[in-house]
């Protein structure tokens, strides 16, 4: 099994939205709340290939897309914020998310960040474990404005680099 991290632009438009839909398919109502946002994210990256090639990637297993991660660099060098991060449903639980996040952290470090921040939701325990496994520390909780009845509160994490 060969894992590679490839440029988003190597895949057709719609790949990112499809991976997000699949990655969150364990709770079908997430698609109802977040589908429009996923499509806007996909459109943004494919409409801005220079951003797509620098601030995100697709994880592949034997050349098949199985996950993605992106980040927002606008706070650099003080911080970068992880954006979407997911692994397709049938590949969860095999350590691919942790490998993907380690690669993202290394790329963000190479871009000069002093800190990396990320948030997830209270009910997304696997995401929390992934972030913690690569060194992120829990910082705080806040209200989830989109679908709190499904997702719970937002959980904020940070990874300090060169403290």
XYZ file of C-alpha atoms in Angstrom:
163
model
C 0.000 0.000 0.000
C 1.624 3.211 -1.208
C 0.632 6.546 0.379
C 1.413 9.785 -1.451
C 0.488 13.402 -0.886
C -0.389 15.026 -4.204
C -1.344 18.448 -5.481
C -5.052 19.169 -5.434
C -4.805 20.306 -9.050
C -3.877 16.764 -10.126
C -7.517 15.786 -9.512
C -10.727 16.921 -11.210
C -12.988 19.619 -9.818
C -15.391 18.034 -7.358
C -12.781 15.768 -5.750
C -12.559 17.805 -2.545
C -16.317 18.060 -2.061
C -16.683 14.330 -2.763
C -13.998 13.431 -0.206
C -15.650 15.621 2.427
C -19.070 14.114 1.737
C -17.619 10.615 2.045
C -15.523 11.440 5.111
C -18.563 12.731 6.994
C -20.981 10.097 5.691
C -21.164 8.419 9.117
C -23.680 11.185 9.976
C -25.787 11.879 6.860
C -27.248 15.065 8.324
C -23.804 16.696 8.199
C -24.182 16.792 4.431
C -27.450 18.711 4.811
C -25.756 21.384 6.922
C -22.326 21.516 5.290
C -22.790 20.495 1.633
C -22.919 24.076 0.350
C -19.766 24.956 2.296
C -17.967 21.875 0.935
C -18.851 22.844 -2.631
C -17.723 26.448 -2.067
C -14.431 25.138 -0.666
C -13.971 22.879 -3.711
C -14.803 25.735 -6.101
C -12.414 28.118 -4.327
C -9.442 25.772 -4.593
C -10.109 24.878 -8.230
C -10.680 28.547 -9.122
C -7.377 29.452 -7.414
C -4.868 26.759 -8.396
C -1.880 28.701 -7.036
C -3.506 28.571 -3.581
C -4.540 24.937 -3.996
C -0.979 23.871 -4.804
C 0.520 25.633 -1.783
C -2.009 25.337 1.034
C -3.418 21.847 0.819
C -3.052 18.415 -0.694
C -4.858 15.191 -1.452
C -3.707 11.980 0.212
C -3.692 8.971 -2.088
C -3.400 5.260 -1.527
C -2.158 3.485 -4.650
C -3.088 6.636 -6.617
C -6.706 6.658 -5.323
C -7.720 9.842 -3.429
C -8.540 8.886 0.161
C -8.243 12.177 2.037
C -7.421 15.840 2.007
C -6.166 18.612 4.219
C -5.971 22.363 3.723
C -4.843 25.360 5.718
C -5.269 29.111 5.782
C -1.935 30.960 5.643
C -3.246 34.499 6.131
C -1.965 34.628 9.738
C 1.604 33.638 8.824
C 4.185 33.846 10.247
C 2.345 34.056 13.582
C 0.017 31.147 12.825
C -1.682 29.027 10.188
C -5.126 27.535 10.664
C -5.958 24.035 9.485
C -9.113 24.072 7.391
C -10.774 20.988 6.018
C -9.204 17.682 6.964
C -10.782 14.311 6.257
C -10.220 10.686 5.332
C -12.722 8.714 3.247
C -14.925 6.415 5.331
C -13.527 3.057 4.207
C -9.962 4.155 5.040
C -10.608 5.459 8.562
C -8.944 3.704 11.464
C -5.767 2.781 9.583
C -3.542 5.691 10.644
C -3.896 7.579 7.351
C -5.371 10.640 9.062
C -2.411 10.838 11.424
C 0.056 10.499 8.536
C -1.844 13.138 6.580
C -1.816 15.561 9.515
C 1.904 15.000 10.156
C 2.584 15.877 6.520
C 0.427 19.016 6.796
C 2.215 20.074 9.992
C 5.603 19.626 8.290
C 4.513 21.717 5.310
C 3.102 24.442 7.547
C 6.326 24.509 9.570
C 8.257 24.887 6.294
C 6.097 27.930 5.528
C 7.358 29.579 8.728
C 4.430 29.265 11.153
C 5.068 29.840 14.841
C 1.794 28.167 15.756
C -0.829 25.977 14.083
C -4.435 26.185 15.173
C -7.380 23.949 14.363
C -10.901 23.328 15.544
C -13.151 20.354 15.306
C -16.404 19.372 16.921
C -17.065 17.685 20.225
C -18.700 14.654 18.601
C -15.793 14.121 16.172
C -13.663 12.191 18.652
C -11.483 10.600 15.951
C -10.456 14.067 14.719
C -9.622 15.118 18.286
C -7.438 12.034 18.696
C -5.691 12.690 15.394
C -4.795 16.251 16.368
C -3.626 15.186 19.818
C -1.540 12.348 18.342
C 0.590 14.819 16.381
C 1.074 17.193 19.312
C -1.884 19.583 19.305
C -3.113 20.630 22.748
C -6.725 21.363 23.642
C -7.286 25.086 24.291
C -11.022 25.765 24.706
C -14.605 24.998 23.713
C -17.199 27.322 22.230
C -20.680 27.120 20.783
C -21.121 25.504 17.348
C -23.215 27.904 15.248
C -24.230 25.528 12.444
C -25.550 22.240 13.868
C -24.829 21.974 17.602
C -27.430 19.246 18.082
C -25.349 16.966 15.823
C -21.798 18.145 16.292
C -21.704 19.382 19.872
C -19.455 22.283 20.778
C -16.400 23.423 18.855
C -13.117 22.180 20.271
C -10.062 24.381 19.655
C -6.514 23.037 19.556
C -3.100 24.536 18.954
C 0.402 23.347 18.254
C 3.161 25.724 19.317
C 6.274 25.597 17.165
C 9.648 26.815 18.438
C 8.191 28.113 21.738
